[in-house]
Amino acid sequence: MNAKERMFRSIESAIKDITSMQDIVIKLTREIHELHVMKEHEAKLGLMKGQVDELKNRMDAMQEFLYSCERPTEYKERRLSEIDVAS
């Protein structure tokens, strides 16, 4: 094998290595993107959970208000007994 053939094989080998590296870079880029998307989904899910909790608290407060309007005497008695228990 002469120098020209060795150089040609070295170039072919380098091209194969570069192609392999490009495939790895593409794969890693996809994985990084997927992880980034997952992280965004985690943040969105956390935000949505907070919003659901806030809505639940508002709903509970609204139910309490409606109960106090519907049965003011019972509501006062219940609240007073809750205060006594807490003391």
CSV table of C-alpha atoms in Angstrom, one decimal:
chain,number,residue,atom,x,y,z
A,1,MET,CA,0.0,0.0,0.0
A,2,ASN,CA,1.5,3.3,-1.1
A,3,ALA,CA,1.2,6.6,0.7
A,4,LYS,CA,-1.6,7.8,-1.6
A,5,GLU,CA,-3.8,4.7,-0.7
A,6,ARG,CA,-3.0,5.1,3.1
A,7,MET,CA,-4.0,8.8,2.9
A,8,PHE,CA,-7.2,7.8,1.0
A,9,ARG,CA,-8.0,5.2,3.7
A,10,SER,CA,-7.3,7.7,6.5
A,11,ILE,CA,-9.6,10.2,4.8
A,12,GLU,CA,-12.3,7.5,4.5
A,13,SER,CA,-11.9,6.6,8.1
A,14,ALA,CA,-12.1,10.2,9.2
A,15,ILE,CA,-15.3,10.7,7.2
A,16,LYS,CA,-16.8,7.6,8.9
A,17,ASP,CA,-15.8,9.0,12.3
A,18,ILE,CA,-17.3,12.4,11.5
A,19,THR,CA,-20.5,10.8,10.3
A,20,SER,CA,-20.7,8.7,13.4
A,21,MET,CA,-20.1,11.8,15.5
A,22,GLN,CA,-22.8,13.7,13.6
A,23,ASP,CA,-25.2,10.9,14.4
A,24,ILE,CA,-24.3,11.0,18.1
A,25,VAL,CA,-24.7,14.8,18.1
A,26,ILE,CA,-28.1,14.5,16.5
A,27,LYS,CA,-29.2,11.9,19.0
A,28,LEU,CA,-28.0,13.9,22.0
A,29,THR,CA,-29.6,17.1,20.6
A,30,ARG,CA,-32.9,15.2,20.4
A,31,GLU,CA,-32.5,13.9,24.0
A,32,ILE,CA,-31.7,17.3,25.3
A,33,HIS,CA,-34.8,18.7,23.5
A,34,GLU,CA,-37.0,16.0,25.0
A,35,LEU,CA,-35.6,16.7,28.5
A,36,HIS,CA,-36.2,20.4,28.0
A,37,VAL,CA,-39.8,19.7,26.9
A,38,MET,CA,-40.3,17.4,29.9
A,39,LYS,CA,-39.0,20.1,32.2
A,40,GLU,CA,-41.4,22.6,30.7
A,41,HIS,CA,-44.2,20.2,31.2
A,42,GLU,CA,-43.2,19.7,34.8
A,43,ALA,CA,-43.3,23.4,35.4
A,44,LYS,CA,-46.7,23.7,33.7
A,45,LEU,CA,-48.1,20.8,35.7
A,46,GLY,CA,-46.8,22.5,38.9
A,47,LEU,CA,-48.5,25.7,37.9
A,48,MET,CA,-51.7,23.9,37.0
A,49,LYS,CA,-51.7,22.1,40.4
A,50,GLY,CA,-51.3,25.4,42.2
A,51,GLN,CA,-54.2,26.8,40.2
A,52,VAL,CA,-56.4,23.8,41.0
A,53,ASP,CA,-55.5,24.2,44.7
A,54,GLU,CA,-56.4,27.9,44.6
A,55,LEU,CA,-59.7,27.1,42.8
A,56,LYS,CA,-60.5,24.4,45.4
A,57,ASN,CA,-59.8,26.9,48.2
A,58,ARG,CA,-62.1,29.5,46.6
A,59,MET,CA,-64.8,26.9,46.1
A,60,ASP,CA,-64.6,25.8,49.7
A,61,ALA,CA,-64.8,29.4,50.8
A,62,MET,CA,-67.8,30.0,48.5
A,63,GLN,CA,-69.6,26.9,49.9
A,64,GLU,CA,-68.9,28.2,53.4
A,65,PHE,CA,-70.4,31.5,52.5
A,66,LEU,CA,-73.4,30.0,50.9
A,67,TYR,CA,-74.0,27.8,54.0
A,68,SER,CA,-73.7,30.9,56.2
A,69,CYS,CA,-76.3,32.6,54.1
A,70,GLU,CA,-78.6,29.7,54.0
A,71,ARG,CA,-78.4,28.8,57.7
A,72,PRO,CA,-77.0,31.7,59.6
A,73,THR,CA,-77.9,30.4,63.1
A,74,GLU,CA,-76.5,27.0,62.5
A,75,TYR,CA,-73.4,28.5,60.9
A,76,LYS,CA,-72.8,30.8,63.9
A,77,GLU,CA,-73.2,27.9,66.4
A,78,ARG,CA,-70.9,25.7,64.3
A,79,ARG,CA,-68.2,28.4,64.1
A,80,LEU,CA,-68.4,29.1,67.8
A,81,SER,CA,-68.0,25.4,68.6
A,82,GLU,CA,-65.0,25.3,66.2
A,83,ILE,CA,-63.5,28.3,68.0
A,84,ASP,CA,-64.1,26.6,71.4
A,85,VAL,CA,-62.4,23.4,70.2
A,86,ALA,CA,-59.4,25.4,68.8
A,87,SER,CA,-58.9,27.2,72.2
